Short mmCIF file of C-alpha atoms and ligand atoms in Angstrom, two decimals:
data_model
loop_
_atom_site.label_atom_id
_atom_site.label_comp_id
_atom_site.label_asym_id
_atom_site.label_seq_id
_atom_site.Cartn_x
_atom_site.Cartn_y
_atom_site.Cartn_z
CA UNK A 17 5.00 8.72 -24.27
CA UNK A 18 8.32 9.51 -22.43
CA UNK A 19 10.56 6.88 -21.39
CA UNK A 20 11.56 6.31 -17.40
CA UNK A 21 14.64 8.35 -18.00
CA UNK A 22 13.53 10.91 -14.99
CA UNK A 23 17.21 11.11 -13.22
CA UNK A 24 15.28 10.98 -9.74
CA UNK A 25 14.81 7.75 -10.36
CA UNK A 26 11.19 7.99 -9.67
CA UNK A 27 9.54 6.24 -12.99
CA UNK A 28 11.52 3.34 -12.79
CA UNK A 29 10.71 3.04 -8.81
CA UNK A 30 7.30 2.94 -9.41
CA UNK A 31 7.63 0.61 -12.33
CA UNK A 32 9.28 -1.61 -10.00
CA UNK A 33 6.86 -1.70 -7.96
CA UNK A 34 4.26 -2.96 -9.81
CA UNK A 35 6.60 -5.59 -10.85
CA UNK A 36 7.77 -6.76 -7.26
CA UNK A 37 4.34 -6.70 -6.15
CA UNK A 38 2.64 -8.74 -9.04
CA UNK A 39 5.21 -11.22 -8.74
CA UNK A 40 4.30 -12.39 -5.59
CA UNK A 41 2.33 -10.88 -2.56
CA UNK A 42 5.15 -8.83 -0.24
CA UNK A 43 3.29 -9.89 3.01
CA UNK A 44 5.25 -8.88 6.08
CA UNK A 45 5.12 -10.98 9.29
CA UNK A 46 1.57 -8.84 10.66
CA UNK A 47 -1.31 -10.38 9.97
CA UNK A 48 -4.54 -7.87 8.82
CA UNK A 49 -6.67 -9.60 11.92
CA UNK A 50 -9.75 -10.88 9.67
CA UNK A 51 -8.88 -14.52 10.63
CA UNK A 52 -10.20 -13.01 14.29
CA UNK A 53 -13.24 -11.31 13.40
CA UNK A 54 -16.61 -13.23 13.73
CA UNK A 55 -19.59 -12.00 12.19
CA UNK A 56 -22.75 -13.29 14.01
CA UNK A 57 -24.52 -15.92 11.40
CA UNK A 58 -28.41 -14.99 11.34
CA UNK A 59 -30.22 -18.21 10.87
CA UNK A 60 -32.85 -15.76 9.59
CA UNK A 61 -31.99 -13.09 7.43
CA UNK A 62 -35.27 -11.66 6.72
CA UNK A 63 -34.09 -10.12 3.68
CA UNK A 64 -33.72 -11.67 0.30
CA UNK A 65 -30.35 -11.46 -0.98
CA UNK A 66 -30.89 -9.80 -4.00
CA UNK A 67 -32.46 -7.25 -2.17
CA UNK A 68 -28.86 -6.59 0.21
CA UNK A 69 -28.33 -3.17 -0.36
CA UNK A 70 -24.53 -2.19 -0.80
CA UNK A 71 -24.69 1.29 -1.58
CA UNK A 72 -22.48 3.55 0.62
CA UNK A 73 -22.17 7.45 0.67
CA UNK A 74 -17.98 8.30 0.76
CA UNK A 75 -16.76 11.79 0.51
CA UNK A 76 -19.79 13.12 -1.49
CA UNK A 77 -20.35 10.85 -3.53
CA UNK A 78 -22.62 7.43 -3.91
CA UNK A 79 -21.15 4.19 -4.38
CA UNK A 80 -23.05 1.10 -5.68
CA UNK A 81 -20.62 -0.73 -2.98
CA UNK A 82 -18.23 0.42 -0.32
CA UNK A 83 -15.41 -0.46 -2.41
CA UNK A 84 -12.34 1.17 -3.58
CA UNK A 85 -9.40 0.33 -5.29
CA UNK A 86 -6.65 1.66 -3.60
CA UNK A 87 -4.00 4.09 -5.46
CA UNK A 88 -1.36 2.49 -6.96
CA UNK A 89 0.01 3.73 -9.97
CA UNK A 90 1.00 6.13 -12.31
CA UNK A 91 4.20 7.99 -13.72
CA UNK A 92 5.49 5.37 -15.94
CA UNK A 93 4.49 3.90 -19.58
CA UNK A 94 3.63 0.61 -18.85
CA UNK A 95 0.95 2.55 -15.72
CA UNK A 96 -1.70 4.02 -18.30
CA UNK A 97 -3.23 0.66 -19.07
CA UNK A 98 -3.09 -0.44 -16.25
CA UNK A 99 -5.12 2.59 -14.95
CA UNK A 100 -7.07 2.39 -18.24
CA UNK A 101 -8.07 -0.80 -17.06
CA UNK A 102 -8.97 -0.28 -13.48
CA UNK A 103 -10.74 2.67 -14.45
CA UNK A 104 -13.32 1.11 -16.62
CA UNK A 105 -13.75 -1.53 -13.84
CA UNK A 106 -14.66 1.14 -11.06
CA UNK A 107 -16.87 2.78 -13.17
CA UNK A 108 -18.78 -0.15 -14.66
CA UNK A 109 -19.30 -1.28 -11.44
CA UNK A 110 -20.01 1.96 -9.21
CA UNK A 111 -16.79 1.81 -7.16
CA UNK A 112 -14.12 4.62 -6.40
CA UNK A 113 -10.64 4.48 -7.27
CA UNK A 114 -7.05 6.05 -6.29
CA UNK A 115 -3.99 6.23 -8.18
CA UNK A 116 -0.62 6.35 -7.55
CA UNK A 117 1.91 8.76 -6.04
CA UNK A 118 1.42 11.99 -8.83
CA UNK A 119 4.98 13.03 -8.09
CA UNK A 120 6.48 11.58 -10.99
CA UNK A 121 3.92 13.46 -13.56
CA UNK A 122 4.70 16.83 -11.77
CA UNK A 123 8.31 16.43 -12.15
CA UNK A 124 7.56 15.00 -15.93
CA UNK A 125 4.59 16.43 -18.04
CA UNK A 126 4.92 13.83 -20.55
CA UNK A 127 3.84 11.28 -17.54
CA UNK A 128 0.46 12.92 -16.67
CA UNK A 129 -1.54 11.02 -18.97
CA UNK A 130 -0.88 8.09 -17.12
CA UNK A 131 -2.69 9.19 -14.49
CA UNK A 132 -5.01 11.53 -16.55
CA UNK A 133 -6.15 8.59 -18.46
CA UNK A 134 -8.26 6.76 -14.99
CA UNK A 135 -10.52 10.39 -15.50
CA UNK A 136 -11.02 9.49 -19.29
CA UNK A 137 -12.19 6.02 -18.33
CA UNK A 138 -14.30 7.08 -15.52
CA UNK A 139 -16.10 10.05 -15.88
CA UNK A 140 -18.58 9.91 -13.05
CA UNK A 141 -16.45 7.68 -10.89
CA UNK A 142 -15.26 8.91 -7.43
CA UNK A 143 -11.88 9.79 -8.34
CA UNK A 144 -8.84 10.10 -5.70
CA UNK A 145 -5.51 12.28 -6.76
CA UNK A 146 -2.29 11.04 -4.52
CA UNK A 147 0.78 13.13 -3.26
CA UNK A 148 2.79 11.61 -0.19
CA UNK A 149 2.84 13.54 2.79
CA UNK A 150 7.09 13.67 2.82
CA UNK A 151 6.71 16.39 -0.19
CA UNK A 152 5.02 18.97 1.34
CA UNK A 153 8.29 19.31 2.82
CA UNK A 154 11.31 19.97 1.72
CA UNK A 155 13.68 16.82 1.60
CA UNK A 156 16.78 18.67 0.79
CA UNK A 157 17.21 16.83 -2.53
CA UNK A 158 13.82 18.09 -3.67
CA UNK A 159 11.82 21.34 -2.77
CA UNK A 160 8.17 21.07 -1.20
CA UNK A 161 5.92 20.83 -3.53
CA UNK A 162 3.58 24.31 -3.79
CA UNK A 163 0.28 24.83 -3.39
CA UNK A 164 -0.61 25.09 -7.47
CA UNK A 165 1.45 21.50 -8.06
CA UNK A 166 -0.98 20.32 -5.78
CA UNK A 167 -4.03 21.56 -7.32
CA UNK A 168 -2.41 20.47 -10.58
CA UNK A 169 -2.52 16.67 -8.82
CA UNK A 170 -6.06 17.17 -8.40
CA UNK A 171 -7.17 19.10 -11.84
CA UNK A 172 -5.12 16.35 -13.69
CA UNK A 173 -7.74 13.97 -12.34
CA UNK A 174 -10.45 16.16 -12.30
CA UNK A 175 -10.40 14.33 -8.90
CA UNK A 176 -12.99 14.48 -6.17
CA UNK A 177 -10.20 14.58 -3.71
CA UNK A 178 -6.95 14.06 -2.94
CA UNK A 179 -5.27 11.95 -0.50
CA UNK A 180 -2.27 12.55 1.08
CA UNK A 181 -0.20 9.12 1.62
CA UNK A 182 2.12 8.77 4.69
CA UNK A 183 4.71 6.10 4.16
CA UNK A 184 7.32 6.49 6.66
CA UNK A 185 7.96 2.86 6.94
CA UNK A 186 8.92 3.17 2.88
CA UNK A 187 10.62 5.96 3.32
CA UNK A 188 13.14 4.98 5.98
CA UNK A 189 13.98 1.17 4.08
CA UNK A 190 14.64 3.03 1.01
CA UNK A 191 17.95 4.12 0.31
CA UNK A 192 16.51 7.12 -1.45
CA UNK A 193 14.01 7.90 0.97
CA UNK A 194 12.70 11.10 2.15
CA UNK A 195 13.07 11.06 5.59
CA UNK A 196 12.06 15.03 7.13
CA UNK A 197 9.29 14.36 8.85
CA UNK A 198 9.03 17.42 11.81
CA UNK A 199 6.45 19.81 10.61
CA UNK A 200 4.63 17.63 8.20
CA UNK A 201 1.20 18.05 10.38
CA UNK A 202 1.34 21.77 10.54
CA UNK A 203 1.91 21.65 6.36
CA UNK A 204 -1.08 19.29 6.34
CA UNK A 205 -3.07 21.67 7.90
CA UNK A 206 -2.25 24.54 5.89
CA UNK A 207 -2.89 22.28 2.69
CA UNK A 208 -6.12 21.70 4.30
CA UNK A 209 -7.21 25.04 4.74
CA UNK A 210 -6.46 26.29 1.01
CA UNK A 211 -7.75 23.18 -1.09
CA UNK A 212 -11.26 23.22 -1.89
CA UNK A 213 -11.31 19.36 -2.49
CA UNK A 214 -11.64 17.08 0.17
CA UNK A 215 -8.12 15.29 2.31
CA UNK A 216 -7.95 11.93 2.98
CA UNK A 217 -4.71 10.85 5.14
CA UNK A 218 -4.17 7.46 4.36
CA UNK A 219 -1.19 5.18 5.43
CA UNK A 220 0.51 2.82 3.65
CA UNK A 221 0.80 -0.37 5.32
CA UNK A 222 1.73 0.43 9.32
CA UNK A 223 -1.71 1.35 10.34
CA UNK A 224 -2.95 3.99 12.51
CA UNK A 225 -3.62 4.68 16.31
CA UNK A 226 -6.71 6.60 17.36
CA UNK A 227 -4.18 9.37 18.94
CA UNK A 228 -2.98 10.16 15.36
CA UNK A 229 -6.11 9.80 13.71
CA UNK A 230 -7.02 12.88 16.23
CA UNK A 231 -4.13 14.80 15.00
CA UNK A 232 -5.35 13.83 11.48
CA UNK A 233 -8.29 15.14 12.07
CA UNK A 234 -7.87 18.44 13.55
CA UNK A 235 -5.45 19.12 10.46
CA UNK A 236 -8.43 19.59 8.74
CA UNK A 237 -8.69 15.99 7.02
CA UNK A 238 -12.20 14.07 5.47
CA UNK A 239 -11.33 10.66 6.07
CA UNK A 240 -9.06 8.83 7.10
CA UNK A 241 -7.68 5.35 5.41
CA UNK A 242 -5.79 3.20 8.13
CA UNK A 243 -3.42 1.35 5.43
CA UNK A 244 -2.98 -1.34 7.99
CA UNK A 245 -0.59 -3.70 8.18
CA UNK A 246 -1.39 -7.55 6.76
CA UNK A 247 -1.42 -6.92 3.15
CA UNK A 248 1.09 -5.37 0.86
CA UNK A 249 4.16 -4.35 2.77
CA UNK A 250 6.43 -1.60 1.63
CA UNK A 251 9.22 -2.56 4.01
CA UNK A 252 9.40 -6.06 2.09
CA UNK A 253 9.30 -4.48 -1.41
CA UNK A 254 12.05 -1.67 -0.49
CA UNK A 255 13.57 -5.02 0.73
CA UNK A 256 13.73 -6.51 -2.56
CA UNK A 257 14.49 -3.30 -4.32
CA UNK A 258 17.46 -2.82 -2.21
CA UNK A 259 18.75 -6.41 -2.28
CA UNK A 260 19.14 -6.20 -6.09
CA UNK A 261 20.88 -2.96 -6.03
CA UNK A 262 23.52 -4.84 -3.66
CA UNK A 263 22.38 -2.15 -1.16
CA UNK A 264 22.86 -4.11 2.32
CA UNK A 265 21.62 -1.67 5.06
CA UNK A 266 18.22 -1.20 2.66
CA UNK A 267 17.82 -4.84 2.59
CA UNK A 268 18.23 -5.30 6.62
CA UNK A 269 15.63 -2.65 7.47
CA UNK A 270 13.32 -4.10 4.95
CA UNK A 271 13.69 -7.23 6.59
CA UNK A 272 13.69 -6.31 10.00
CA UNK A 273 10.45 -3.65 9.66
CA UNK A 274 8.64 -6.68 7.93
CA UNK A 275 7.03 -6.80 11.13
CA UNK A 276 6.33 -3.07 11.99
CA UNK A 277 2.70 -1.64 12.08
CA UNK A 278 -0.36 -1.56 13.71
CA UNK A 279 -3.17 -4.69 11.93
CA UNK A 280 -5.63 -3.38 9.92
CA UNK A 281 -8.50 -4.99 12.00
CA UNK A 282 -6.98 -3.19 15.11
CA UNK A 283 -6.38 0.34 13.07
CA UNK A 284 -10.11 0.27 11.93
CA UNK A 285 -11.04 -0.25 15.71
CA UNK A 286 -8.72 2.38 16.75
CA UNK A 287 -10.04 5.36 14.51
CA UNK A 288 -13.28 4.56 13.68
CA UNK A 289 -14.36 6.36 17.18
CA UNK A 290 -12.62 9.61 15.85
CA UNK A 291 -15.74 10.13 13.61
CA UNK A 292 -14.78 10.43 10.38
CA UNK A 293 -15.45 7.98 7.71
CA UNK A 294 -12.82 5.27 7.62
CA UNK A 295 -11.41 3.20 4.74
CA UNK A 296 -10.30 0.43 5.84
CA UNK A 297 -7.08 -0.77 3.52
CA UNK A 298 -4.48 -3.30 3.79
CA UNK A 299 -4.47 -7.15 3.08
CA UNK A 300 -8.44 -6.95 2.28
CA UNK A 301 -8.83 -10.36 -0.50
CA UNK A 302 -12.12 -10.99 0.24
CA UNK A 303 -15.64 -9.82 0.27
CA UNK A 304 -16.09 -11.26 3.46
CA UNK A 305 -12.84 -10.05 5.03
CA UNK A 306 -14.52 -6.76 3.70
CA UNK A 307 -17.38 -7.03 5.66
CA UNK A 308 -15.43 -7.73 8.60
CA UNK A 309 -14.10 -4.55 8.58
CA UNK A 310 -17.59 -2.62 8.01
CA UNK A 311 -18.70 -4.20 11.11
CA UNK A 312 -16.37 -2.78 12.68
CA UNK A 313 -17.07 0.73 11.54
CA UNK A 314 -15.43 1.00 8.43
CA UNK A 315 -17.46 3.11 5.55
CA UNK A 316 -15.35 1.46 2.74
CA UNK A 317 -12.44 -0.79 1.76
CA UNK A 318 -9.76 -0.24 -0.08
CA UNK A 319 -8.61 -3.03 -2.48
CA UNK A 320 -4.86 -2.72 -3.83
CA UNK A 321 -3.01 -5.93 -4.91
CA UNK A 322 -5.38 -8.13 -5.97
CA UNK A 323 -7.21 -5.28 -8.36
CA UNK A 324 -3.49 -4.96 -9.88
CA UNK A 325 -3.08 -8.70 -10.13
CA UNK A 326 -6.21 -8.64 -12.48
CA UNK A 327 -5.82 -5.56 -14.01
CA UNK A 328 -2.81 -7.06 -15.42
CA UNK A 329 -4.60 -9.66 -16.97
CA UNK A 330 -7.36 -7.32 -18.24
CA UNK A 331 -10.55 -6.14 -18.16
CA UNK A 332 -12.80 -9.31 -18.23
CA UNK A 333 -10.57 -11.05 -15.04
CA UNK A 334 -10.72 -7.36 -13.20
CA UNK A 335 -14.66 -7.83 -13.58
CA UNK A 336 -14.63 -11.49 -12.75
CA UNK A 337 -12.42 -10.70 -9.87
CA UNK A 338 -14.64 -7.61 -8.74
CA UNK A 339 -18.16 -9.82 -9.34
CA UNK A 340 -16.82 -12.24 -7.26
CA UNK A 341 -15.68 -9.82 -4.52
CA UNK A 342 -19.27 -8.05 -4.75
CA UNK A 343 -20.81 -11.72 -4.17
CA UNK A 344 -19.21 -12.62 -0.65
CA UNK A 345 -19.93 -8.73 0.54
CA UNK A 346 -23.25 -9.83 -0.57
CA UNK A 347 -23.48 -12.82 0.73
CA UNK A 348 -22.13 -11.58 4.35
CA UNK A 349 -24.54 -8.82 4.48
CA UNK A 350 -27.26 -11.46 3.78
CA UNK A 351 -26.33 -14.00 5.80
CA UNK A 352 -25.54 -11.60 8.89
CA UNK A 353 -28.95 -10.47 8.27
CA UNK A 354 -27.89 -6.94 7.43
CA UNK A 355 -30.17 -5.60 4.77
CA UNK A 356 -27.92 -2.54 4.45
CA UNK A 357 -24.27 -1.43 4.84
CA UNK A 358 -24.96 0.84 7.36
CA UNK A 359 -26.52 -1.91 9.51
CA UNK A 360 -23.92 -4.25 9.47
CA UNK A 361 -21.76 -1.44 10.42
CA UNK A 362 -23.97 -1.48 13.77
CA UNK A 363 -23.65 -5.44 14.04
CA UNK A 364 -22.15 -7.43 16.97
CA UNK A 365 -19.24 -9.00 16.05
CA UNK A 366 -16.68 -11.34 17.83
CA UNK A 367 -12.90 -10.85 18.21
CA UNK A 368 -10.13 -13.21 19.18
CA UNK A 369 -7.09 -13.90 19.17
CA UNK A 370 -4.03 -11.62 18.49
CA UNK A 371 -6.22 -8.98 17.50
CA UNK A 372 -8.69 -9.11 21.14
CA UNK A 373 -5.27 -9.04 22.55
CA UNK A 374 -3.72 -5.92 20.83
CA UNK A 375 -7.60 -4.07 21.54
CA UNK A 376 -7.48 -5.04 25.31
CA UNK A 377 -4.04 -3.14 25.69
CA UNK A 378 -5.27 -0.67 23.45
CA UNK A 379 -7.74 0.06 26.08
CA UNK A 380 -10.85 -1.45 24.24
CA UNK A 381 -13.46 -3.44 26.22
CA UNK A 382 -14.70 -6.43 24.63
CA UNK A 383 -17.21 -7.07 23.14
CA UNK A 384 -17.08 -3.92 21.30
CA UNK A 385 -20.79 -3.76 21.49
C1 FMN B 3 2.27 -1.44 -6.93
C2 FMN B 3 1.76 -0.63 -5.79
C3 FMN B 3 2.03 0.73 -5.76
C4 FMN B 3 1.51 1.53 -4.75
N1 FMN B 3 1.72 2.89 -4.77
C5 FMN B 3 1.07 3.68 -3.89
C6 FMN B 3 1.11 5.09 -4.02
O1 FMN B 3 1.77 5.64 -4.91
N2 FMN B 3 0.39 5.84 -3.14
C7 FMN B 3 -0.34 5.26 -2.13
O2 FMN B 3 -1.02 5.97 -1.39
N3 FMN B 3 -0.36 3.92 -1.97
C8 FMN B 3 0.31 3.13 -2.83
N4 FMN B 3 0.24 1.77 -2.69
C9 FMN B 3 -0.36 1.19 -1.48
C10 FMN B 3 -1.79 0.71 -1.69
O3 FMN B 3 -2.66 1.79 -1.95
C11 FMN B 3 -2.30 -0.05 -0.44
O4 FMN B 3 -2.35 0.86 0.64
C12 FMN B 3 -1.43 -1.23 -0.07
O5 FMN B 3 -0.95 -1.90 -1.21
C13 FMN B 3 -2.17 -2.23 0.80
O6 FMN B 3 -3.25 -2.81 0.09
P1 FMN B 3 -3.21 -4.35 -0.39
O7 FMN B 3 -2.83 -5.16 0.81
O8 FMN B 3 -4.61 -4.61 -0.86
O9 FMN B 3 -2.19 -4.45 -1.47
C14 FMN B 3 0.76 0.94 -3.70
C15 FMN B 3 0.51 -0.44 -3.74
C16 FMN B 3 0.98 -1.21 -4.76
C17 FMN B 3 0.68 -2.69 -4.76
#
């Protein structure tokens, strides 16, 4: 397989990021809003909890549980077992799964099996192929990517659709960034309107305001996945890349856009009335912080660092991990006395705190219902 020798730079960039982020968790200074969100405890569940059905319908397909594991990676060596790996997981266990930007195996043929290889390990498994949103323009270093690269994303995978990733925040900290972003909705829509497979727009980390998730939608889009802030930030892993390249002006808008973007909890809220199915991804750890976010609307969650943080140790922690996960979604369902994802999704809840306060000058009334 080839080597990270790609003069963009791009292998090694994504290699790093795996690196930085399995290090330690790059948490900005927003919090994803779970710690506000109070399910209502049912002193009766009238349901026995083996009988808690998770199973969720998500772009076509059914999952045994709302769950996804969010794209990550792709387009260098060490990324195929890693894939390999979360691959298996997903499709033991019924869940969906993204992978990383595919920019890096368009560029570099050798690379695609990296990304091919999640396909080989999950052949029935909802499948997600990646491109970012800043390359269906062109950056001036690089030309937009065409119509057939971006079918190529998707055949690679044999994917059931492709999301398109918008990570301005990234973009702007890093010192190679691709920063053109007038026109990028119109070349959404046009994308759109020729691909036969499904679009989801999904942010990165800065979440997403209702008013966007509008524009999002009349592109043409599926689904939407918030990427809220409170989990994984990009501005604090450009941050690191940047410091150890001595570059000082990456470093300070790292640091300083720590605290840019729009909570998770609060981004779920926000689009979930723009009626198409929401993933809800960005600092989810827990099965319960999971069903937080269903109760709030969400269809799914999407699951990034800690799937990679087990990955990395293999398959039997990634199913340990996952079991575990799939026993608190359980167990909230259960003892919320919802005997089905759909009717937690139509649950009271309770919100305080930072995240009542960002609704209320959002312009939501509480309770929500
Ligand atoms: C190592 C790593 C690489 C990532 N690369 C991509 C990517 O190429 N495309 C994308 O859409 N999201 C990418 N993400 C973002 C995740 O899909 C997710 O939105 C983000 O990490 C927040 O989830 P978390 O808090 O569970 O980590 C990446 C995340 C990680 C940790």
């Amino acid at each position: 397989m080839a080597e990270p020798t790609d003069p963009s730079g791009i292998p090694q960039r994504k290699l790093e990021h795996v690196e930085i982020t399995a290090r330690q968790p790059a948490l900005g200074a927003v919090t994803p809003g779970w710690a506000d969100i109070y399910l209502l405890h049912a002193c009766l569940p009238e349901v026995d909890y083996d009988a808690v059905d998770l199973r969720t319908e998500l772009l076509g397909h059914t999952l045994a549980a709302p769950v996804l594991i969010a794209g990550m990676t792709g387009g260098h060596p060490q990324a195929a077992p890693i894939n390999a790996t979360l691959a298996r997981a997903v499709e033991r266990f019924g869940l969906g799964m993204g992978v990383g930007s595919q920019r890096a195996g368009l560029r570099q043929p050798a690379l695609r099996g990296t990304y091919a290889v999640a396909r080989e390990q999950a052949p029935t498994a909802l499948l997600l192929a990646n491109i970012g949103l800043p390359q269906l323009l062109d950056q001036g270093s690089e030309p937009a990517l065409t119509l057939a690269q971006v079918q190529e994303a998707i055949d690679t995978l044999r994917a059931d659709a492709l999301v398109v990733h918008l990570n301005y925040l990234q973009e702007v900290v890093q010192p190679e960034g691709d920063t053109r972003a007038a026109g990028a909705l119109a070349a959404l829509t046009r994308l759109c309107a020729a691909l036969s497979a499904p679009v989801v727009a999904k942010e990165t980390g800065a979440g997403m305001t209702r008013a966007q998730a509008e524009r999002l939608k009349q592109a043409g889009v599926a689904a939407l996945d918030v990427g809220g802030a409170g989990g994984t930030s990009f501005a604090v892993v450009e941050a690191q890349r940047a410091a150890a390249r001595g570059h000082t002006l990456g470093t300070r808008l790292g640091q300083t856009f720590a605290a840019w973007g729009i909570p998770t909890a609060v981004s779920v809220v926000e689009t979930v009335p723009v009626g198409l199915p929401v993933i809800a991804t960005g600092g989810i750890r827990t099965g319960l912080d999971a069903a937080k976010a269903l109760a709030l609307g969400a269809t799914a969650v999407g699951i990034a660092r800690p799937a990679l943080i087990a990955a990395l140790e293999g398959d039997a922690a990634l199913s340990a991990w996952l079991e575990g996960f799939l026993a608190e979604l359980r167990a909230a369902l259960f003892l919320a006395g919802a005997p089905t994802v759909t009717a937690l999704r139509q649950q009271r809840c309770i919100v305080l705190g930072a995240t009542a306060a960002w609704l209320e000058q959002l312009g939501h009334r509480l309770p929500l219902r």
